[in-house]
Structure formats: C-alpha cells, structure tokens
PDB file of C-alpha atoms in Angstrom:
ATOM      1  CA  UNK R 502     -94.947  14.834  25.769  1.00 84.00           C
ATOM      2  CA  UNK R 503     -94.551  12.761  28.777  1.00 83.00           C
ATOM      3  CA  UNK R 504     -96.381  10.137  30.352  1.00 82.00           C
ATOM      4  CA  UNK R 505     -98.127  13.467  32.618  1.00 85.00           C
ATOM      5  CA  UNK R 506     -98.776  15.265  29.557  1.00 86.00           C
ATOM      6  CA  UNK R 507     -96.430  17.959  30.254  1.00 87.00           C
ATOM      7  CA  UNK R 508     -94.718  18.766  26.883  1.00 90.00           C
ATOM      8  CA  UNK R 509     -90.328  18.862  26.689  1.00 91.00           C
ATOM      9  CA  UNK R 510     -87.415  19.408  24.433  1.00 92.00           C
ATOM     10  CA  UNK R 511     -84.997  16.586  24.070  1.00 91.00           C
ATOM     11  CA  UNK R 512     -81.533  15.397  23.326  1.00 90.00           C
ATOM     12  CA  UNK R 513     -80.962  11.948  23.202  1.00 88.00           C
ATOM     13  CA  UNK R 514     -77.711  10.164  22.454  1.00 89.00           C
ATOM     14  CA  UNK R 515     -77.712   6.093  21.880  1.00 90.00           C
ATOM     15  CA  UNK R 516     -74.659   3.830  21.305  1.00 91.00           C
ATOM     16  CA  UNK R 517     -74.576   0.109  20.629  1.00 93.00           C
ATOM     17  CA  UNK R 518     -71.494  -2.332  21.228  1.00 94.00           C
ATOM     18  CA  UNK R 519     -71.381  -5.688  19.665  1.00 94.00           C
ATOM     19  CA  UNK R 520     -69.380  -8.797  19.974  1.00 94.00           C
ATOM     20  CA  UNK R 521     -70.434 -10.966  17.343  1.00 95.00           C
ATOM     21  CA  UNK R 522     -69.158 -14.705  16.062  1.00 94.00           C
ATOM     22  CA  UNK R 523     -69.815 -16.476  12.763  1.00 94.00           C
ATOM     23  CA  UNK R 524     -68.623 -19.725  11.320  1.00 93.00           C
ATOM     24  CA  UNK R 525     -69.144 -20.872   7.985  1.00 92.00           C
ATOM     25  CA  UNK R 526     -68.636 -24.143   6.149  1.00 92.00           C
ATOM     26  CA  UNK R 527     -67.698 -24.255   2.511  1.00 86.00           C
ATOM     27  CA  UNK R 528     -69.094 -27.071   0.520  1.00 86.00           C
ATOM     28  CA  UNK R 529     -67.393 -27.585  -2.826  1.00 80.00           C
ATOM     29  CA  UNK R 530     -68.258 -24.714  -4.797  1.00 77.00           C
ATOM     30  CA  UNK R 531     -72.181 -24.935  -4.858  1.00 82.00           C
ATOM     31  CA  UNK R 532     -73.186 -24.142  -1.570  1.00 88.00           C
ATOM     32  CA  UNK R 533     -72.558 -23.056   1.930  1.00 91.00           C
ATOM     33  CA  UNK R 534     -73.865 -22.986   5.583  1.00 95.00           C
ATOM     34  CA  UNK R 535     -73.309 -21.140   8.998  1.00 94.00           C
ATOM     35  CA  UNK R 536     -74.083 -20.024  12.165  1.00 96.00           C
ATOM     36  CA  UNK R 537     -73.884 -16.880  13.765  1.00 95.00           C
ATOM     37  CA  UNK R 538     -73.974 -15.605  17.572  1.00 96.00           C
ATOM     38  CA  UNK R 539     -74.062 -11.980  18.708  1.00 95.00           C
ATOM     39  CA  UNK R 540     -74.027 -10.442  22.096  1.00 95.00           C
ATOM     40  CA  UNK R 541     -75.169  -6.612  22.251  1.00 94.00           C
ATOM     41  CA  UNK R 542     -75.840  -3.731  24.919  1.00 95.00           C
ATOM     42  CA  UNK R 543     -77.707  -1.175  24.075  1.00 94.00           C
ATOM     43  CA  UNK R 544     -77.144   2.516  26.419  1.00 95.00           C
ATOM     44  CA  UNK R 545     -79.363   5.150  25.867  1.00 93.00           C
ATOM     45  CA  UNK R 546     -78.645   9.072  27.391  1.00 94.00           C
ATOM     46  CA  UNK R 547     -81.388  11.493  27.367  1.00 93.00           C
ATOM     47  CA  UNK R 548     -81.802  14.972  28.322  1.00 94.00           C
ATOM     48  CA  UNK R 549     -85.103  16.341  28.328  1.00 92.00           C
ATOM     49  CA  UNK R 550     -85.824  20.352  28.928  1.00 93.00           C
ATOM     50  CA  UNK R 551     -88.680  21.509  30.686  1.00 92.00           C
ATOM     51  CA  UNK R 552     -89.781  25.065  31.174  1.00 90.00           C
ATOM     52  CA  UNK R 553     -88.704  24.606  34.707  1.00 90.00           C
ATOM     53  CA  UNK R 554     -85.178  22.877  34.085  1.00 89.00           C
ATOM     54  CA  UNK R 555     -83.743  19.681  33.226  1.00 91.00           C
ATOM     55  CA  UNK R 556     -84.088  15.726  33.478  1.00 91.00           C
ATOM     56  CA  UNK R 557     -81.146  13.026  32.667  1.00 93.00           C
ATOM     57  CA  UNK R 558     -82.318   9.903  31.935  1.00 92.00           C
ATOM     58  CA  UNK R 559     -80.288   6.920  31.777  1.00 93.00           C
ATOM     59  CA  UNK R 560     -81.181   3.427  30.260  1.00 92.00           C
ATOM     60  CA  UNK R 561     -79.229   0.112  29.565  1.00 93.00           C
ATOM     61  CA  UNK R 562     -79.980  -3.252  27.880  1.00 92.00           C
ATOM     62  CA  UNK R 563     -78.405  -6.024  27.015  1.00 93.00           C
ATOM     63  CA  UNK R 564     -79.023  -9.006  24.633  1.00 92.00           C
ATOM     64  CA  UNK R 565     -78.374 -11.927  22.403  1.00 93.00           C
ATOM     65  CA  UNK R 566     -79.266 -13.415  19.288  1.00 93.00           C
ATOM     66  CA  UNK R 567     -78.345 -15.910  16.957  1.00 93.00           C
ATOM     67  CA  UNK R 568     -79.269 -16.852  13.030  1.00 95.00           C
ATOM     68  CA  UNK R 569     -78.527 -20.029  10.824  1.00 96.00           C
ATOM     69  CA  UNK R 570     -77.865 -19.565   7.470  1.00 95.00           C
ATOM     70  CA  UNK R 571     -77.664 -21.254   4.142  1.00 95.00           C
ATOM     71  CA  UNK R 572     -76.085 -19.941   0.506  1.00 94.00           C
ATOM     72  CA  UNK R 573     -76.436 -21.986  -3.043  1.00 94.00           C
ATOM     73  CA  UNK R 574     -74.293 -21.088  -5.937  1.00 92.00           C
ATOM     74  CA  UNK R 575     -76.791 -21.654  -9.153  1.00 90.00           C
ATOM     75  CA  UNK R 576     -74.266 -22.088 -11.329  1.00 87.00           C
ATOM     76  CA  UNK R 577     -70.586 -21.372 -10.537  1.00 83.00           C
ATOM     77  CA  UNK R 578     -69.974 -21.438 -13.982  1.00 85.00           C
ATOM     78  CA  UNK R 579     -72.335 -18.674 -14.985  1.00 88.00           C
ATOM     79  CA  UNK R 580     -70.229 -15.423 -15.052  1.00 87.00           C
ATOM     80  CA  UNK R 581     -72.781 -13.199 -13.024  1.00 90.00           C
ATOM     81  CA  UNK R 582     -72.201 -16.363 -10.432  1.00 90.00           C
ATOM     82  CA  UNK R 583     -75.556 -16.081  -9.289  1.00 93.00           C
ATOM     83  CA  UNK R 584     -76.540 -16.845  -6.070  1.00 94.00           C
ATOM     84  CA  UNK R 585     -79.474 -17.575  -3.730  1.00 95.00           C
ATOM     85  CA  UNK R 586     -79.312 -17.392   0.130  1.00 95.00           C
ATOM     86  CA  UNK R 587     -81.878 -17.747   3.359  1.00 95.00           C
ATOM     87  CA  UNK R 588     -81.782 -17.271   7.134  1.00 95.00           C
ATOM     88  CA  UNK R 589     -83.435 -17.899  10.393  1.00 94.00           C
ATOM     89  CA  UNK R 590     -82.594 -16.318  13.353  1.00 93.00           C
ATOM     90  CA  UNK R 591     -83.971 -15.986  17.313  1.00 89.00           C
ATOM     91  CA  UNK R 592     -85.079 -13.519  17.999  1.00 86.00           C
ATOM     92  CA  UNK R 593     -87.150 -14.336  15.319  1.00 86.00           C
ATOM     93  CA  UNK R 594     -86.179 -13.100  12.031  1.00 88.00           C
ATOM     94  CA  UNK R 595     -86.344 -14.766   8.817  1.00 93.00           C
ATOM     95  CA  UNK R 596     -84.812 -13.893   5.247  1.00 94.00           C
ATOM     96  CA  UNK R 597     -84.413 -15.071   1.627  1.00 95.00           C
ATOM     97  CA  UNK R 598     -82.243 -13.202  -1.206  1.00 95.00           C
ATOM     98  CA  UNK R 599     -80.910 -13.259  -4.572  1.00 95.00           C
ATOM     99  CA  UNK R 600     -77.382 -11.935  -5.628  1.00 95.00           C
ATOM    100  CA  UNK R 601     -75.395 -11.607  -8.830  1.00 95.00           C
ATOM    101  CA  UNK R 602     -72.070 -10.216  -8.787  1.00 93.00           C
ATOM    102  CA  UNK R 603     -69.604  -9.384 -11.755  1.00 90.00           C
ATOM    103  CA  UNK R 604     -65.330 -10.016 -12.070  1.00 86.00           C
ATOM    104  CA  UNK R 605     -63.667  -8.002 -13.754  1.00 82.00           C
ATOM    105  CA  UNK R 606     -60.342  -7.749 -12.571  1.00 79.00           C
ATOM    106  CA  UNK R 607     -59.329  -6.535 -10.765  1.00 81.00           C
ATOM    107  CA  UNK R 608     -63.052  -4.996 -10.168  1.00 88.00           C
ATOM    108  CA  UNK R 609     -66.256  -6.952  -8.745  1.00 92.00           C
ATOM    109  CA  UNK R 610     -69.623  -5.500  -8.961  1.00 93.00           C
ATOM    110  CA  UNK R 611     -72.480  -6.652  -6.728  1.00 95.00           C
ATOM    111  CA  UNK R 612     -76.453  -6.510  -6.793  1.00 95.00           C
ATOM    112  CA  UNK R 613     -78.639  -8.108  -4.188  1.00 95.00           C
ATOM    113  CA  UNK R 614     -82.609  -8.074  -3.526  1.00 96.00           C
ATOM    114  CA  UNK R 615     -83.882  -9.950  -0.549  1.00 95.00           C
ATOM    115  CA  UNK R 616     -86.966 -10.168   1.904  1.00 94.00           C
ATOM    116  CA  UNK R 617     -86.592 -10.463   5.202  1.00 91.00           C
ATOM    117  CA  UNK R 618     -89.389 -10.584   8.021  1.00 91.00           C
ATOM    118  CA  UNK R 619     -89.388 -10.129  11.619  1.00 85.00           C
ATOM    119  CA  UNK R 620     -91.059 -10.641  15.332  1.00 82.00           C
ATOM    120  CA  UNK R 621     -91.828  -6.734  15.721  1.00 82.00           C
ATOM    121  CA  UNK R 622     -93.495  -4.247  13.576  1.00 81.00           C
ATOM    122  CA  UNK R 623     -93.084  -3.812  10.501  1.00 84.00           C
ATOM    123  CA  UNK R 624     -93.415  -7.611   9.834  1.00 86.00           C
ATOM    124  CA  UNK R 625     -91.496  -7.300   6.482  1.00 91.00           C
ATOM    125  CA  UNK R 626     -88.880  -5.386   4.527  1.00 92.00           C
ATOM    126  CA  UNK R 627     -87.729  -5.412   0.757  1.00 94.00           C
ATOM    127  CA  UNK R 628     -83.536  -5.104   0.620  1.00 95.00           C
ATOM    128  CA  UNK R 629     -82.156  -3.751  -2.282  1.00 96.00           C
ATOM    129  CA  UNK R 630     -78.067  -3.521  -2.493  1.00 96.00           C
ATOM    130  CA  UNK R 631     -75.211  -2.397  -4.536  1.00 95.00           C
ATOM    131  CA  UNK R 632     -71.611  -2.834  -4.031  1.00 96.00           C
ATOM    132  CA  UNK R 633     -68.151  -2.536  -5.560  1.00 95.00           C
ATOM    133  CA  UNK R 634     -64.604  -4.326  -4.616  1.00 93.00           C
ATOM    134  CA  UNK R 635     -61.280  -2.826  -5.670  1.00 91.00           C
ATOM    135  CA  UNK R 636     -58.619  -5.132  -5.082  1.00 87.00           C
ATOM    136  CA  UNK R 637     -55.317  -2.865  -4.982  1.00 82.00           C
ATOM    137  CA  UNK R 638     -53.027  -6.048  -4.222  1.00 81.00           C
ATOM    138  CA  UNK R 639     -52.486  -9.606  -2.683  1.00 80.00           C
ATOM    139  CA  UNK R 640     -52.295  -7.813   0.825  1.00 87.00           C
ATOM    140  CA  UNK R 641     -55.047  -4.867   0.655  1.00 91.00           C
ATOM    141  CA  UNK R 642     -58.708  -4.293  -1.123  1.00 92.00           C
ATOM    142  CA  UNK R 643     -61.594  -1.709  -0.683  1.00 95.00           C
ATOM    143  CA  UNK R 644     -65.407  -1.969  -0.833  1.00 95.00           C
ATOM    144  CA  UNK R 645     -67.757   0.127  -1.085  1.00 96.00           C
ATOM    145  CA  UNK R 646     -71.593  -0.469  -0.857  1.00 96.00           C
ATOM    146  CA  UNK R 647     -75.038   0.694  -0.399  1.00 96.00           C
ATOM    147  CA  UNK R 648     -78.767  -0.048   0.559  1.00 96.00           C
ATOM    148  CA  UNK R 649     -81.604   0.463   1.021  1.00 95.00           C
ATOM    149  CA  UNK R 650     -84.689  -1.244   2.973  1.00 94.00           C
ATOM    150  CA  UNK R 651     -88.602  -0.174   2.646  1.00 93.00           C
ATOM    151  CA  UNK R 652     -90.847  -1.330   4.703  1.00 92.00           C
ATOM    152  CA  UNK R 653     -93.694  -3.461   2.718  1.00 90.00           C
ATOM    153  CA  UNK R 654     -95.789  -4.974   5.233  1.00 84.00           C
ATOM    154  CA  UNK R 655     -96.895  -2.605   8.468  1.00 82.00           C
ATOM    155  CA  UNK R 656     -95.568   1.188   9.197  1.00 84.00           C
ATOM    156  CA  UNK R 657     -91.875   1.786   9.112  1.00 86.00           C
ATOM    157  CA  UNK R 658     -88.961   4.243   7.920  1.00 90.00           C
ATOM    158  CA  UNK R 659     -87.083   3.446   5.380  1.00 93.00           C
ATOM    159  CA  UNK R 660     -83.262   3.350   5.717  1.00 94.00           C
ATOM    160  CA  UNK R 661     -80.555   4.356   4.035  1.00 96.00           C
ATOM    161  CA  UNK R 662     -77.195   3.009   4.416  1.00 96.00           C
ATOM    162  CA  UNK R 663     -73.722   3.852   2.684  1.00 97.00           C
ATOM    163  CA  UNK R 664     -70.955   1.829   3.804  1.00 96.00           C
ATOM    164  CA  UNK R 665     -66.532   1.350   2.764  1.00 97.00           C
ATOM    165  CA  UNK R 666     -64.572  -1.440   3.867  1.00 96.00           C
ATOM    166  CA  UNK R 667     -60.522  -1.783   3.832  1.00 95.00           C
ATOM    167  CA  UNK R 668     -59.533  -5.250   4.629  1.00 93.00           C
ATOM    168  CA  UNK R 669     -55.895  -6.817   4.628  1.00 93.00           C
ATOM    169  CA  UNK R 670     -54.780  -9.874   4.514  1.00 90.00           C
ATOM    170  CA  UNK R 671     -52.427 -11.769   6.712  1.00 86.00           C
ATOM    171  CA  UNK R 672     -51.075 -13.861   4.303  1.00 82.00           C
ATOM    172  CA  UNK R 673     -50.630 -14.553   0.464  1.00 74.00           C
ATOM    173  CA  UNK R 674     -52.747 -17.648   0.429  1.00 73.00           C
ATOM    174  CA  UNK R 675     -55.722 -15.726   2.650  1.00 68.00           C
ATOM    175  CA  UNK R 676     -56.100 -18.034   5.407  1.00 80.00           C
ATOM    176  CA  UNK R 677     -56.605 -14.943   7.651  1.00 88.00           C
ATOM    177  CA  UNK R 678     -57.283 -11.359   7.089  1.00 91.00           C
ATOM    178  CA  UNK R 679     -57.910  -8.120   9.538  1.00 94.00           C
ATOM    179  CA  UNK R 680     -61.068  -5.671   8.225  1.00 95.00           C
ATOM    180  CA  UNK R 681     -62.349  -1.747   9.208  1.00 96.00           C
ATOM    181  CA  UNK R 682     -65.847  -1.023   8.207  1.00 96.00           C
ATOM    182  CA  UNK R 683     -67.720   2.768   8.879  1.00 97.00           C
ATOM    183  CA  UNK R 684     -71.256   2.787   7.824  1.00 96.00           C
ATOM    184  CA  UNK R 685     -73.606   5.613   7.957  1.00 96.00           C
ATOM    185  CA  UNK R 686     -76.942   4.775   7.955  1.00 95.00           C
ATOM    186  CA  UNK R 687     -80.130   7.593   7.373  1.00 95.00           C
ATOM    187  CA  UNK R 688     -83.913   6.669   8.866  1.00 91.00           C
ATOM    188  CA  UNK R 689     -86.129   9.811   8.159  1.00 85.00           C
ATOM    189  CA  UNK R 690     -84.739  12.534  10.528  1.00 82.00           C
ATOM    190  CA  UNK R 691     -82.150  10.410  12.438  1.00 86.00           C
ATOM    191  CA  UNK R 692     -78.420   9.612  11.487  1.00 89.00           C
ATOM    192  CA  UNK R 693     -76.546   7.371  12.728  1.00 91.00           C
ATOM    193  CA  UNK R 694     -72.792   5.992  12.195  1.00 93.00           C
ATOM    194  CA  UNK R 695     -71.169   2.338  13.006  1.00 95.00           C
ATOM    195  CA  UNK R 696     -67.364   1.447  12.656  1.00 95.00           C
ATOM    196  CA  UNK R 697     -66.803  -2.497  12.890  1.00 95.00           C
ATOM    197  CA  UNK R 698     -63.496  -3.863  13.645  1.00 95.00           C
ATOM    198  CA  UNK R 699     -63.349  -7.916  12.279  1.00 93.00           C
ATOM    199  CA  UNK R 700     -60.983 -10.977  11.826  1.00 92.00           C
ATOM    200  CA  UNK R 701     -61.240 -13.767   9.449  1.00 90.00           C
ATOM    201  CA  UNK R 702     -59.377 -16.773   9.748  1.00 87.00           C
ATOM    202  CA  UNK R 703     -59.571 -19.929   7.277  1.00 81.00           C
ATOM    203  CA  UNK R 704     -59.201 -23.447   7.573  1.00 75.00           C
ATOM    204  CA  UNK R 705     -57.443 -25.653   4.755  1.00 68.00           C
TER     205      UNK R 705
END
C-alpha cells in the first residue's frame, strides 16, 4: 500500500555499480594490514499498477565508504594456516573472523566464521563460509565459494550467496593478475546477481 492507503502491484528493478580500491601491506608472513575505499550509486526503477493504470518511479543515490583492516597468521607453520582477521569501516561497520584453509595441491579448501556488526538494523550478523581453489596452471585458477549470514541481533533475512571466480595471471612470478567474479546471492523471496571485474598488481 501507499503512503494514501490505496493498495498496488509492483515491479521493481535495482542495479548497483561500484568502483572500489584496496591496498594491502604484507608483513613478513604473520600478519597484514589495509585500507579500502569504495564509491557506489545505487538506481532504483519501479512500476507500480493501480486499478486505474500505471506509475514509474525513478530513484538514484550515490555514496562512499571506506574500512581498515587487519589479518594475523597464528601460526604459518600450522598446516590448516590458521588465521584471525578484524575490520572497521565508515559507515560504521565493524567485524572480527576466524579462517582455516587446507593445501593440497594443487587444491585449497577454505572455512571461515566471523561477526560483523553494523550502524542499521539488524545490529549483528554471524558469517559462515566455504570455499575451494583449483589451480589449473601458472597462468589460470578457479574458485568457488559459498555463504551464508543470519541475522543474530534485531530482525533480518538471511542470505544466501554462491559465488565462482576465474582469475589469470599476468605473469609467472604473480606480480599482477586480471579476475571475473558472478555471484548470486538469495534473501527470502528476492534474487539477485553481481559480476565483478578486478586487477591485482604486486609490489616486490
């Protein structure tokens, strides 16, 4: 219903473009920090149906955001190579996880469980994660993954996502790669699909 009370059928259609920019610093092996800044714009396209015809609405929206984050390796030794990581962001948005991951060449298996909080409703969300890595050769590898997030403190849907990633590298040494990602992600009735486009480059 709208803000009258006049009940309506609807079709609405929303799309999101992102630029986003990270940088990381490698410490040793034991630990690492970044930094990363993202500008969005949000459009959304709706068509609502009354009994007496038709209304287009039209909305756009625009913002940024950035987040600080920080990754120790317990033990690099340890062959799960487990890790622990946490994050702060503005808008405000907060996070702390654990991760374990598994070599077998040329396989790598990954588990992650995190909490992460944030400025709007609901306040906080448990992560759980799987993914795989096949590396095919020096050049190419695919990933696969999948999570989910349930809401654990205020009302929320949880999501669903399931995600593959082909990246390939520039050169034998790996000082700069190019990367496709297409997730689909599932919130109660709604579906929604993202394809990400990325470069990596390394210093020495």
């Amino acid at each position: 219903m709208d803000a009258f009370g006049q009940p309506y059928g609807f079709t609405l259609l929303s799309h999101e473009w992102q630029l986003s920019l990270t940088g990381t610093v490698h410490f040793g092996e034991g630990w690492k920090t970044g930094v990363a800044v993202s500008q969005s714009t949000t459009t959304l396209d709706e068509v609502r149906r009354y009994p007496w015809g038709e209304e287009r609405l039209s909305s756009s929206e625009r913002g940024m955001a950035y987040s600080v984050f920080q990754e120790w390796r317990i033990d690099p030794k340890n062959p799960w190579d487990p890790r622990v990581s946490m994050s702060l962001g503005h808008p405000w948005k907060g996070g702390i996880g654990v991760a374990v991951s598994f070599l077998r060449d040329p396989m790598v298996l990954v588990g992650e469980v995190g909490l992460r909080s944030q400025e709007e409703e609901p306040h906080a969300w448990l992560t759980l994660g799987l993914g795989a890595g096949f590396v095919a050769n020096a050049w190419i590898s695919v990933s696969t993954s999948g999570s989910l997030v349930v809401p654990v403190l205020g009302v929320g849907v949880p999501v669903t996502s399931l995600g593959v990633r082909l990246r390939y590298a520039l050169d034998p040494r790996g000082k700069g790669e190019l990367g496709v990602r297409a997730t689909l992600s599932l919130r109660g009735d709604r579906a929604w699909v993202s394809l990400e486009a990325e470069w990596t480059g390394r210093g020495p």
